[in-house]
Amino acid sequence: MEILSKKVFKKSESFKDFENLKSLSYENTLNKIFQIYEKNQIYLKEKFDHHFMSILNEAINDLKNKRKNSDMFDLKKNTLMEINSFSNDIDIMKYLIHRYRYEIFPQKKIIDKFPPLLQIEPSSICNFRCVFCFETDKTFTNKKNGFMGTMELETFKKIVDQIHGKIEFLTLASRGEPLVSKNFVKMLEYCKGKFLNLKINTNASLLDEKKSHAILSNDVKTVVFSADAANDELYSKLRVNGKLETTLRNIKKFAEIKKKHYSNKKIITRVSGVKFSKDQSFDEMLKLWGSLVDQVAFVDYNPWENSYEKEPNHISKPCSDLWRRMFVWWDGKVNPCDVDYKSTLTVGNFNSLNISEAWNSHAYNKMRDFHLDNKRSSLTPCKSCTVI
């Protein structure tokens, strides 16, 4: 199997292939945004504080500017569907604010009180051993080493209570499979009505009817099913311990439940795979999965499965994730990225400092300064990581 890899992994351009299976007009979406913005000026200024209103104005100005460049905000294929999934006009404006923070703040190296996106890890345990994942590192998965576990529901609730109204982009996933957690359904229920853009990543192998109903009956905006192949043999080679038949059956059942019980539910479903080898075919992926989900995608392969063993790569450009998102592991440990899956860069624990304090901490800002000063080579695993 010929492995594909790039010299750098651009988080802002991580989609290698992406197909919206529902026709969406860029121009119509843009016009809708402008109309909402113009007709709601007075209300928007009452709804949003000066900081958020200035971000919204910047986003709108970028969208109106015809001379697009890399540090200007625009609507991507995946954001088109997210915007059109909102029925409330003000939610669309709020979405633009936080999407701008997620996409443009990392480029302009801006931080404010909270990260644009928080990833909470329900479980670091996974039932798969995908060849491109750090779960293949036995020093990580060995229970004696303390990395394996699932988050207590009370810890999760405390995090949600603290970020409700402060962070709108929340992802329930990180190092492990979130559906391993016995608290997964209760976690979703506790999130209801609290986040604008809640996303779940799952390999779908443990997706039963109860969990499907929980996802569909609560406020999940996007559910990403991780699958990388359209035939049994290749799927099993890539997702070790997994079976395509099981994943396909579970996603089919999810689609049936959605159609029968939640036909008006505006949830976005995506099958997304890691483009790891030349043997993977996007056309075959579209053919197998296209009738079951709204989107099919491949993301670039980022060789993070051996972060601590790779040689330094001499990349000097700062990592965008330091301004984009933050992670809270199952045990409350706060970490800047999941390439550092053993937490050598942790800035502390949620049990002793809050999310805003962690995001703006001296330790976090010191890491940012190292990256900005071309000193990422002095940090592990930054010195051998390809993310920019």
Coordinates of N, CA, C and O in Angstrom, one line a residue, residues 96-231:
L96 N -21.7 33.4 11.7 CA -20.6 34.1 10.9 C -19.5 34.6 11.9 O -18.3 34.6 11.5
I97 N -19.9 35.2 13.0 CA -19.0 35.7 14.0 C -18.0 34.6 14.4 O -16.8 34.7 14.4
H98 N -18.6 33.4 14.8 CA -17.8 32.4 15.3 C -17.0 31.6 14.3 O -16.0 31.1 14.5
R99 N -17.6 31.5 13.1 CA -16.8 30.9 12.0 C -15.6 31.8 11.6 O -14.5 31.3 11.3
Y100 N -15.8 33.1 11.6 CA -14.7 34.0 11.4 C -13.6 33.8 12.4 O -12.4 33.8 12.1
R101 N -14.0 33.7 13.7 CA -13.1 33.5 14.8 C -12.3 32.2 14.5 O -11.1 32.1 14.7
Y102 N -13.0 31.2 14.1 CA -12.4 29.9 13.8 C -11.4 29.9 12.6 O -10.4 29.3 12.7
E103 N -11.8 30.6 11.6 CA -11.0 30.5 10.4 C -9.9 31.7 10.3 O -8.8 31.4 9.8
I104 N -10.3 32.9 10.7 CA -9.4 34.0 10.4 C -8.5 34.4 11.6 O -7.4 34.8 11.4
F105 N -9.0 34.2 12.8 CA -8.2 34.4 14.0 C -6.9 33.7 13.9 O -5.8 34.3 14.3
P106 N -6.9 32.4 13.6 CA -5.6 31.7 13.5 C -4.6 32.3 12.4 O -3.4 32.2 12.6
Q107 N -5.2 32.9 11.4 CA -4.4 33.5 10.3 C -3.8 34.8 10.8 O -2.6 35.1 10.5
K108 N -4.6 35.6 11.5 CA -4.2 36.9 12.0 C -3.5 36.8 13.4 O -3.1 37.9 13.9
K109 N -3.5 35.6 14.0 CA -2.9 35.4 15.3 C -3.6 36.3 16.4 O -2.9 36.9 17.2
I110 N -4.9 36.2 16.4 CA -5.7 36.9 17.3 C -6.3 35.9 18.4 O -6.7 34.8 18.0
I111 N -6.2 36.3 19.6 CA -6.9 35.5 20.7 C -7.8 36.5 21.4 O -7.5 37.7 21.6
D112 N -9.0 36.0 21.9 CA -9.8 36.7 22.8 C -10.0 35.8 24.0 O -9.2 34.9 24.3
K113 N -11.1 36.0 24.7 CA -11.3 35.4 26.0 C -11.4 33.8 26.0 O -11.0 33.1 26.9
F114 N -12.0 33.4 24.9 CA -12.3 31.9 24.8 C -11.8 31.4 23.4 O -11.8 32.1 22.4
P115 N -11.4 30.1 23.3 CA -11.1 29.6 22.0 C -12.3 29.5 21.1 O -13.4 29.4 21.5
P116 N -12.0 29.7 19.8 CA -13.1 29.6 18.8 C -13.9 28.3 18.8 O -15.1 28.2 18.6
L117 N -13.1 27.2 19.1 CA -13.7 25.9 19.2 C -13.1 25.1 20.4 O -11.9 25.2 20.6
L118 N -14.0 24.4 21.1 CA -13.5 23.5 22.1 C -13.8 22.1 21.8 O -14.9 21.8 21.3
Q119 N -12.8 21.2 21.9 CA -13.1 19.8 21.7 C -13.0 19.1 23.1 O -12.0 19.2 23.8
I120 N -14.1 18.4 23.4 CA -14.2 17.7 24.6 C -14.1 16.2 24.3 O -14.8 15.7 23.4
E121 N -13.3 15.5 25.0 CA -13.1 14.1 24.8 C -13.9 13.2 25.7 O -13.6 13.1 26.9
P122 N -15.0 12.7 25.2 CA -15.8 11.7 26.1 C -15.0 10.5 26.4 O -15.2 9.9 27.5
S123 N -14.1 10.1 25.5 CA -13.3 8.8 25.8 C -12.0 8.9 25.0 O -12.0 9.4 23.9
S124 N -10.9 8.5 25.7 CA -9.7 8.3 25.0 C -9.5 6.9 24.4 O -8.6 6.6 23.7
I125 N -10.4 6.0 24.8 CA -10.4 4.6 24.4 C -11.1 4.5 23.1 O -12.1 5.1 22.8
C126 N -10.5 3.6 22.2 CA -11.1 3.3 20.9 C -11.1 1.8 20.7 O -10.2 1.1 21.1
N127 N -12.1 1.4 20.0 CA -12.2 0.0 19.7 C -11.5 -0.4 18.4 O -11.4 -1.5 18.0
F128 N -11.0 0.6 17.7 CA -10.3 0.4 16.4 C -8.8 0.7 16.6 O -8.4 1.3 17.6
R129 N -8.0 0.2 15.7 CA -6.5 0.5 15.7 C -6.2 0.9 14.3 O -5.4 0.3 13.6
C130 N -6.7 2.1 13.8 CA -6.5 2.5 12.5 C -5.0 2.8 12.2 O -4.3 3.3 13.1
V131 N -4.5 2.5 11.1 CA -3.1 2.5 10.8 C -2.5 3.9 10.8 O -1.3 4.1 11.0
F132 N -3.4 4.9 10.7 CA -2.9 6.3 10.6 C -3.2 7.0 11.9 O -3.2 8.2 12.0
C133 N -3.5 6.3 13.0 CA -3.9 6.9 14.3 C -2.9 6.5 15.4 O -2.3 5.4 15.4
F134 N -2.8 7.4 16.4 CA -1.9 7.2 17.5 C -2.5 6.1 18.5 O -1.8 5.7 19.4
E135 N -3.7 5.6 18.2 CA -4.1 4.4 19.0 C -3.3 3.2 18.7 O -3.4 2.2 19.4
T136 N -2.5 3.2 17.7 CA -1.6 2.1 17.4 C -0.3 2.2 18.3 O 0.4 1.2 18.3
D137 N -0.2 3.3 19.0 CA 1.0 3.4 20.0 C 0.6 2.7 21.3 O -0.2 3.1 22.0
K138 N 1.3 1.5 21.5 CA 0.9 0.7 22.6 C 1.3 1.4 24.0 O 0.7 1.0 25.0
T139 N 2.3 2.3 23.9 CA 2.6 3.0 25.2 C 1.5 4.0 25.5 O 1.4 4.4 26.7
F140 N 0.7 4.3 24.5 CA -0.5 5.2 24.8 C -1.7 4.4 25.2 O -2.4 4.8 26.2
T141 N -2.0 3.3 24.6 CA -3.2 2.5 24.9 C -3.0 1.5 26.1 O -4.0 1.0 26.6
N142 N -1.8 1.3 26.5 CA -1.5 0.5 27.7 C -2.2 1.1 28.9 O -1.8 2.2 29.4
K143 N -3.2 0.5 29.5 CA -3.9 1.1 30.6 C -3.1 1.4 31.8 O -3.4 2.4 32.6
K144 N -2.0 0.8 32.0 CA -1.1 1.0 33.1 C -0.4 2.4 33.0 O 0.0 3.0 34.0
N145 N -0.4 3.0 31.8 CA 0.3 4.3 31.6 C -0.7 5.5 31.9 O -0.2 6.6 31.8
G146 N -1.9 5.2 32.1 CA -2.8 6.3 32.6 C -3.5 7.2 31.5 O -4.1 8.2 31.9
F147 N -3.3 6.8 30.3 CA -3.9 7.7 29.2 C -5.3 7.3 28.9 O -6.1 8.1 28.3
M148 N -5.7 6.0 29.2 CA -7.0 5.5 28.8 C -8.1 5.8 29.9 O -7.9 5.6 31.1
G149 N -9.3 6.3 29.4 CA -10.4 6.5 30.3 C -11.5 7.2 29.6 O -11.5 7.6 28.5
T150 N -12.6 7.4 30.4 CA -13.8 8.1 29.9 C -14.2 9.2 30.9 O -14.0 9.0 32.1
M151 N -14.7 10.2 30.4 CA -15.0 11.4 31.2 C -16.3 11.2 32.1 O -17.3 10.6 31.6
E152 N -16.2 11.6 33.3 CA -17.3 11.6 34.2 C -18.3 12.6 33.8 O -18.0 13.7 33.3
L153 N -19.6 12.3 33.9 CA -20.7 13.2 33.5 C -20.6 14.5 34.2 O -20.9 15.6 33.6
E154 N -20.3 14.5 35.5 CA -20.2 15.7 36.3 C -19.1 16.7 35.8 O -19.3 17.9 35.7
T155 N -18.0 16.1 35.4 CA -16.9 16.9 34.8 C -17.4 17.5 33.5 O -17.2 18.7 33.2
F156 N -18.1 16.7 32.7 CA -18.6 17.3 31.4 C -19.6 18.4 31.6 O -19.5 19.4 31.0
K157 N -20.5 18.2 32.6 CA -21.5 19.3 32.9 C -20.8 20.5 33.3 O -21.3 21.6 33.0
K158 N -19.8 20.4 34.1 CA -19.1 21.6 34.6 C -18.4 22.4 33.5 O -18.5 23.6 33.5
I159 N -17.9 21.7 32.5 CA -17.3 22.3 31.4 C -18.3 23.0 30.5 O -18.2 24.2 30.2
V160 N -19.4 22.3 30.3 CA -20.5 22.9 29.5 C -21.1 24.1 30.2 O -21.3 25.2 29.5
D161 N -21.3 24.1 31.5 CA -21.8 25.2 32.2 C -20.9 26.4 32.1 O -21.4 27.6 32.0
Q162 N -19.6 26.2 32.1 CA -18.7 27.3 32.0 C -18.6 27.9 30.6 O -18.3 29.1 30.5
I163 N -18.8 27.1 29.6 CA -18.6 27.7 28.2 C -19.9 28.1 27.5 O -19.9 28.7 26.5
H164 N -21.0 27.7 28.1 CA -22.3 28.0 27.6 C -22.5 29.5 27.4 O -22.3 30.3 28.4
G165 N -22.8 30.0 26.2 CA -22.9 31.4 25.9 C -21.6 32.1 25.6 O -21.5 33.3 25.2
K166 N -20.5 31.4 25.7 CA -19.1 31.9 25.5 C -18.5 31.3 24.2 O -17.8 31.9 23.5
I167 N -18.7 29.9 24.1 CA -18.2 29.2 22.9 C -19.3 28.6 22.2 O -20.2 27.9 22.9
E168 N -19.4 28.8 20.9 CA -20.6 28.3 20.1 C -20.2 27.0 19.3 O -21.1 26.3 18.9
F169 N -18.9 26.8 19.1 CA -18.4 25.7 18.3 C -17.9 24.6 19.3 O -16.8 24.9 19.9
L170 N -18.5 23.5 19.4 CA -18.1 22.4 20.3 C -18.1 21.1 19.5 O -19.0 20.8 18.8
T171 N -17.0 20.4 19.7 CA -16.9 19.0 19.1 C -16.7 18.0 20.2 O -15.9 18.2 21.1
L172 N -17.5 16.9 20.1 CA -17.4 15.8 21.1 C -16.6 14.7 20.4 O -17.2 13.8 19.7
A173 N -15.3 14.8 20.5 CA -14.4 13.8 19.9 C -13.0 14.3 20.1 O -12.7 15.5 20.2
S174 N -12.1 13.3 20.2 CA -10.6 13.7 20.2 C -9.8 12.4 20.0 O -9.9 11.8 18.9
R175 N -9.1 11.9 21.0 CA -8.2 10.8 20.8 C -8.9 9.5 20.7 O -8.4 8.6 20.0
G176 N -10.1 9.3 21.3 CA -10.7 8.0 21.2 C -12.1 8.1 20.5 O -12.4 9.1 19.9
E177 N -12.8 7.0 20.6 CA -14.2 6.9 20.0 C -15.2 7.4 21.1 O -15.4 6.7 22.1
P178 N -15.9 8.5 20.8 CA -16.8 9.0 21.8 C -17.9 8.1 22.2 O -18.4 8.2 23.4
L179 N -18.4 7.2 21.3 CA -19.5 6.4 21.7 C -19.1 5.2 22.6 O -20.0 4.5 23.1
V180 N -17.8 5.1 22.9 CA -17.4 4.2 24.0 C -17.9 4.7 25.4 O -18.2 3.8 26.2
S181 N -18.1 5.9 25.5 CA -18.5 6.5 26.8 C -19.9 6.1 27.2 O -20.8 6.3 26.4
K182 N -20.1 5.6 28.4 CA -21.4 5.2 28.8 C -22.3 6.4 29.1 O -23.5 6.3 29.2
N183 N -21.7 7.6 29.1 CA -22.4 8.9 29.4 C -22.7 9.6 28.1 O -23.2 10.7 28.2
F184 N -22.4 9.0 27.0 CA -22.6 9.8 25.7 C -24.0 10.3 25.5 O -24.1 11.5 25.2
V185 N -25.0 9.5 25.7 CA -26.4 10.0 25.5 C -26.7 11.2 26.5 O -27.3 12.2 26.1
K186 N -26.3 11.0 27.7 CA -26.6 12.0 28.7 C -25.8 13.3 28.4 O -26.3 14.4 28.7
M187 N -24.7 13.2 27.8 CA -23.9 14.3 27.4 C -24.6 15.1 26.4 O -24.7 16.4 26.4
L188 N -25.1 14.4 25.4 CA -25.9 15.1 24.3 C -27.1 15.8 24.9 O -27.4 17.0 24.5
E189 N -27.8 15.2 25.8 CA -29.0 15.7 26.4 C -28.7 17.0 27.1 O -29.4 18.0 27.1
Y190 N -27.5 17.0 27.8 CA -27.1 18.2 28.6 C -26.7 19.4 27.7 O -26.8 20.5 28.1
C191 N -26.3 19.1 26.5 CA -25.9 20.1 25.5 C -27.1 20.8 24.9 O -26.9 21.9 24.2
K192 N -28.3 20.3 25.0 CA -29.4 20.8 24.2 C -29.7 22.2 24.5 O -29.8 22.7 25.6
G193 N -29.8 23.0 23.4 CA -30.1 24.4 23.5 C -28.9 25.3 23.9 O -29.1 26.5 24.2
K194 N -27.7 24.7 23.9 CA -26.6 25.5 24.5 C -25.5 25.9 23.5 O -24.7 26.7 23.8
F195 N -25.5 25.2 22.3 CA -24.5 25.5 21.3 C -25.0 25.7 19.9 O -26.0 25.0 19.5
L196 N -24.4 26.6 19.2 CA -24.9 26.8 17.8 C -24.4 25.8 16.9 O -25.1 25.4 15.9
N197 N -23.2 25.2 17.1 CA -22.6 24.3 16.2 C -21.9 23.2 16.9 O -20.7 23.2 17.2
L198 N -22.7 22.2 17.2 CA -22.2 21.0 18.0 C -21.9 19.9 17.0 O -22.8 19.5 16.2
K199 N -20.7 19.3 17.0 CA -20.3 18.3 16.1 C -19.8 17.1 16.8 O -19.3 17.2 17.9
I200 N -20.1 15.9 16.2 CA -19.7 14.6 16.7 C -18.9 13.9 15.6 O -19.3 13.9 14.5
N201 N -17.7 13.3 16.0 CA -17.0 12.4 15.1 C -17.1 11.0 15.7 O -16.7 10.8 16.8
T202 N -17.4 10.1 14.9 CA -17.5 8.7 15.3 C -17.2 7.7 14.2 O -17.5 8.0 13.0
N203 N -16.7 6.6 14.5 CA -16.4 5.5 13.5 C -17.7 4.7 13.2 O -17.7 3.9 12.3
A204 N -18.8 5.0 14.0 CA -20.1 4.4 13.7 C -20.2 2.9 14.1 O -21.3 2.4 13.9
S205 N -19.2 2.3 14.5 CA -19.2 0.9 14.8 C -20.1 0.6 16.0 O -20.7 -0.5 16.1
L206 N -20.2 1.5 16.9 CA -21.0 1.3 18.1 C -22.4 2.1 18.1 O -23.0 2.3 19.1
L207 N -22.7 2.6 16.9 CA -23.9 3.4 16.7 C -25.1 2.5 16.7 O -25.5 1.9 15.7
D208 N -25.9 2.5 17.8 CA -27.1 1.7 17.8 C -28.3 2.6 17.7 O -28.2 3.8 17.6
E209 N -29.5 2.1 17.9 CA -30.7 2.9 17.7 C -30.9 3.9 18.8 O -31.3 5.1 18.5
K210 N -30.5 3.6 20.0 CA -30.6 4.5 21.1 C -29.7 5.7 20.9 O -30.1 6.9 21.1
K211 N -28.5 5.5 20.5 CA -27.6 6.6 20.3 C -28.0 7.4 19.0 O -27.8 8.6 19.0
S212 N -28.5 6.7 18.0 CA -29.0 7.4 16.8 C -30.1 8.4 17.2 O -30.1 9.5 16.8
H213 N -31.1 7.9 18.0 CA -32.2 8.8 18.4 C -31.6 9.9 19.3 O -32.1 11.1 19.2
A214 N -30.6 9.7 20.1 CA -30.0 10.7 20.9 C -29.4 11.8 20.1 O -29.6 13.0 20.3
I215 N -28.7 11.4 19.1 CA -28.1 12.4 18.2 C -29.1 13.2 17.4 O -29.0 14.4 17.3
L216 N -30.1 12.5 17.0 CA -31.1 13.2 16.1 C -32.2 14.0 16.9 O -32.8 14.9 16.4
S217 N -32.4 13.7 18.2 CA -33.4 14.4 19.0 C -32.8 15.5 19.8 O -33.5 16.4 20.3
N218 N -31.4 15.6 19.8 CA -30.8 16.8 20.4 C -30.2 17.7 19.4 O -30.4 17.6 18.2
D219 N -29.4 18.7 19.9 CA -29.0 19.8 19.0 C -27.6 19.6 18.3 O -26.8 20.5 18.2
V220 N -27.4 18.4 17.8 CA -26.2 18.1 17.0 C -26.4 18.8 15.6 O -27.4 18.5 14.9
K221 N -25.4 19.6 15.2 CA -25.5 20.2 13.9 C -24.8 19.3 12.9 O -25.4 19.2 11.7
T222 N -23.7 18.7 13.2 CA -23.0 17.9 12.2 C -22.6 16.6 12.9 O -22.0 16.6 14.0
V223 N -22.8 15.4 12.2 CA -22.3 14.2 12.7 C -21.4 13.6 11.6 O -21.8 13.5 10.4
V224 N -20.1 13.4 11.9 CA -19.2 12.9 10.9 C -18.9 11.4 11.2 O -18.4 11.1 12.3
F225 N -19.2 10.6 10.2 CA -18.9 9.2 10.3 C -17.6 9.0 9.6 O -17.4 9.2 8.4
S226 N -16.6 8.4 10.4 CA -15.3 8.2 9.9 C -15.2 6.9 9.1 O -15.3 5.8 9.7
A227 N -15.0 7.0 7.8 CA -14.8 5.8 7.0 C -14.0 6.1 5.8 O -14.2 7.2 5.2
D228 N -13.1 5.3 5.5 CA -12.0 5.6 4.5 C -12.0 4.8 3.2 O -11.2 5.1 2.3
A229 N -12.9 3.9 3.1 CA -12.9 3.0 1.9 C -14.3 2.5 1.6 O -15.2 2.7 2.4
A230 N -14.4 2.0 0.4 CA -15.7 1.5 -0.1 C -15.7 0.0 -0.4 O -16.7 -0.5 -1.0
N231 N -14.7 -0.7 0.1 CA -14.7 -2.1 -0.1 C -14.1 -2.7 1.2 O -13.3 -2.1 1.9

